[in-house]
CSV table of C-alpha atoms in Angstrom, one decimal:
chain,number,residue,atom,x,y,z
A,1,MET,CA,-0.1,0.0,0.1
A,2,THR,CA,1.6,3.0,-1.0
A,3,THR,CA,1.2,6.1,1.6
A,4,ALA,CA,2.5,9.1,0.1
A,5,ALA,CA,2.1,10.2,-4.0
A,6,SER,CA,4.6,9.2,-6.3
A,7,THR,CA,7.1,12.2,-7.4
A,8,THR,CA,6.1,10.9,-10.8
A,9,ALA,CA,2.4,11.5,-10.0
A,10,PRO,CA,0.2,12.1,-13.1
A,11,PRO,CA,-0.5,15.7,-13.6
A,12,ALA,CA,-4.1,16.3,-12.9
A,13,ASP,CA,-6.8,15.6,-15.4
A,14,ALA,CA,-10.3,14.5,-15.4
A,15,ARG,CA,-9.3,11.2,-15.5
A,16,VAL,CA,-7.3,11.3,-12.3
A,17,LEU,CA,-10.0,13.6,-11.0
A,18,GLY,CA,-12.5,11.1,-11.4
A,19,LEU,CA,-10.5,8.2,-10.0
A,20,ALA,CA,-9.9,10.0,-7.0
A,21,HIS,CA,-13.8,10.8,-6.6
A,22,TYR,CA,-15.0,7.3,-7.0
A,23,ALA,CA,-12.2,6.0,-5.0
A,24,ALA,CA,-13.3,8.3,-2.1
A,25,ARG,CA,-17.0,7.9,-2.9
A,26,GLY,CA,-16.4,3.8,-2.9
A,27,VAL,CA,-15.4,4.2,0.9
A,28,LEU,CA,-18.7,6.2,1.7
A,29,GLU,CA,-20.9,4.3,-0.3
A,30,HIS,CA,-19.5,1.0,1.6
A,31,ALA,CA,-20.4,2.9,5.2
A,32,LEU,CA,-24.1,3.9,3.5
A,33,ALA,CA,-25.3,0.4,2.2
A,34,ARG,CA,-24.2,-0.8,5.8
A,35,HIS,CA,-27.3,1.6,6.8
A,36,GLY,CA,-29.3,0.8,3.7
A,37,ALA,CA,-28.7,4.1,2.3
A,38,THR,CA,-27.4,5.5,-1.1
A,39,PHE,CA,-25.3,7.9,-2.2
A,40,GLN,CA,-27.9,10.1,-3.5
A,41,GLN,CA,-30.0,9.9,-0.3
A,42,GLN,CA,-27.3,11.0,1.7
A,43,ILE,CA,-26.4,14.0,-0.4
A,44,ALA,CA,-30.4,15.3,-0.2
A,45,LEU,CA,-30.6,14.5,3.3
A,46,ARG,CA,-27.8,16.4,3.9
A,47,ALA,CA,-28.8,19.3,2.0
A,48,ALA,CA,-32.1,19.2,4.5
A,49,VAL,CA,-29.9,18.6,7.4
A,50,THR,CA,-27.7,21.5,6.7
A,51,ALA,CA,-29.8,24.1,5.5
A,52,ASP,CA,-29.9,27.4,7.2
A,53,ALA,CA,-33.9,27.4,6.4
A,54,PRO,CA,-36.5,24.6,6.3
A,55,GLN,CA,-36.5,23.6,2.4
A,56,THR,CA,-39.5,22.7,-0.2
A,57,ALA,CA,-38.9,19.8,-2.2
A,58,ASP,CA,-38.1,21.9,-5.1
A,59,ASP,CA,-35.5,23.6,-3.2
A,60,LEU,CA,-34.1,19.9,-2.3
A,61,ILE,CA,-34.1,19.2,-5.8
A,62,THR,CA,-32.5,22.4,-6.8
A,63,GLN,CA,-29.7,22.0,-4.6
A,64,VAL,CA,-29.0,18.1,-5.0
A,65,ARG,CA,-29.2,18.8,-9.0
A,66,GLY,CA,-26.6,21.3,-8.5
A,67,PHE,CA,-24.3,19.1,-6.6
A,68,LEU,CA,-25.0,15.9,-8.4
A,69,LYS,CA,-26.1,17.0,-12.1
A,70,ALA,CA,-28.6,14.4,-11.8
A,71,ASP,CA,-32.1,14.0,-13.3
A,72,PRO,CA,-34.9,16.0,-11.2
A,73,ALA,CA,-37.0,13.2,-11.7
A,74,GLY,CA,-34.8,10.7,-9.9
A,75,ILE,CA,-34.0,13.3,-7.2
A,76,ARG,CA,-37.8,13.5,-6.8
A,77,VAL,CA,-37.8,9.8,-6.2
A,78,THR,CA,-34.6,10.1,-4.1
A,79,LEU,CA,-37.1,12.3,-1.9
A,80,ASP,CA,-40.2,10.1,-1.9
A,81,GLU,CA,-37.2,7.0,-0.8
A,82,LEU,CA,-36.4,9.2,2.4
A,83,LEU,CA,-39.8,10.4,3.2
A,84,ALA,CA,-40.7,6.5,3.0
A,85,GLU,CA,-38.0,5.5,5.1
A,86,GLN,CA,-39.0,8.3,7.4
A,87,LEU,CA,-35.5,10.2,7.0
A,88,LEU,CA,-37.5,13.2,6.2
A,89,VAL,CA,-40.9,14.3,7.0
A,90,GLU,CA,-43.4,17.0,5.2
A,91,ASP,CA,-43.8,19.7,7.1
A,92,GLY,CA,-46.6,22.0,5.1
A,93,ALA,CA,-44.7,22.5,2.1
A,94,HIS,CA,-41.3,22.1,3.8
A,95,LEU,CA,-39.2,18.9,4.1
A,96,ARG,CA,-37.9,18.5,7.4
A,97,PRO,CA,-35.2,16.1,8.5
A,98,THR,CA,-36.3,13.5,11.3
A,99,ALA,CA,-34.1,12.3,14.2
A,100,ALA,CA,-33.5,9.1,12.6
A,101,GLY,CA,-32.5,11.3,9.5
A,102,ARG,CA,-29.8,13.3,11.6
A,103,GLU,CA,-28.7,9.8,13.4
A,104,LEU,CA,-28.1,8.3,10.1
A,105,LEU,CA,-25.6,11.2,9.1
A,106,ALA,CA,-23.7,11.3,12.3
A,107,ALA,CA,-23.3,6.9,12.0
A,108,VAL,CA,-22.3,7.1,8.8
A,109,ALA,CA,-19.8,10.1,9.5
A,110,GLU,CA,-19.0,8.5,12.8
A,111,GLU,CA,-17.7,5.6,10.6
A,112,THR,CA,-15.9,6.8,7.6
A,113,ALA,CA,-14.0,9.4,10.3
A,114,PRO,CA,-11.2,7.0,10.7
A,115,VAL,CA,-11.0,6.1,7.2
A,116,SER,CA,-11.1,10.0,6.0
A,117,ALA,CA,-8.2,10.7,8.4
A,118,ARG,CA,-6.2,8.0,6.7
A,119,ILE,CA,-6.7,9.0,3.2
A,120,TRP,CA,-6.5,12.8,3.9
A,121,GLY,CA,-3.3,12.5,6.8
A,122,GLY,CA,-0.1,13.6,6.3
A,123,ILE,CA,-1.0,15.5,3.0
A,124,PRO,CA,0.5,19.2,3.5
A,125,ALA,CA,-1.7,22.1,4.5
A,126,GLU,CA,-0.7,24.0,1.1
A,127,ASP,CA,-0.9,21.0,-1.4
A,128,LEU,CA,-4.7,20.6,0.4
A,129,ALA,CA,-5.1,24.4,-0.4
A,130,ALA,CA,-3.5,23.9,-4.1
A,131,ALA,CA,-5.6,21.5,-4.8
A,132,GLY,CA,-8.9,23.3,-3.4
A,133,ARG,CA,-8.0,26.2,-5.8
A,134,VAL,CA,-7.8,23.7,-8.8
A,135,LEU,CA,-11.1,21.4,-7.9
A,136,ALA,CA,-13.3,25.0,-7.5
A,137,LEU,CA,-11.7,26.5,-10.9
A,138,VAL,CA,-12.7,23.4,-12.9
A,139,THR,CA,-15.9,23.2,-10.7
A,140,GLU,CA,-16.9,26.9,-12.3
A,141,ARG,CA,-15.5,25.7,-15.5
A,142,ALA,CA,-17.6,22.6,-15.9
A,143,ASP,CA,-21.0,23.9,-14.4
A,144,ALA,CA,-20.4,27.2,-16.9
A,145,GLU,CA,-19.6,24.4,-20.0
A,146,LEU,CA,-22.8,22.1,-18.9
A,147,ALA,CA,-25.4,25.4,-18.1
A,148,ALA,CA,-24.1,26.3,-22.1
A,149,LEU,CA,-24.6,22.7,-23.2
A,150,THR,CA,-28.2,22.4,-21.8
A,151,ALA,CA,-29.4,26.0,-22.7
């Protein structure tokens, strides 16, 4: 097992970014599966939990679509699943996370914390800052390109 990036590592590009994303996502999905949850459910539930104000279904669909670039109809199905599993509850026009929804996120965070520490641990802060700047720029540009393609 390699613990440090090779000095001959390939330059960052879409493939390298994708491989890193799916490797990290695989760790998260492994934990989510033990709780009977999916990645998209976790993203939607987290959006509801971390919102500053109560969210409507349309609000959550917009947020999740922005995060995952997923089909709104599929996100609606995800919200229905969260409601059926009583991880979200309807409160008038708003969807609110339940205690069970909050507990699910907390349990998954607790399970993945040691793994995340091993994955991210030892990476110099300046490398993380540089990677953050590059990834933010890539995200901004990709979002603009996608907007142009779907306009």
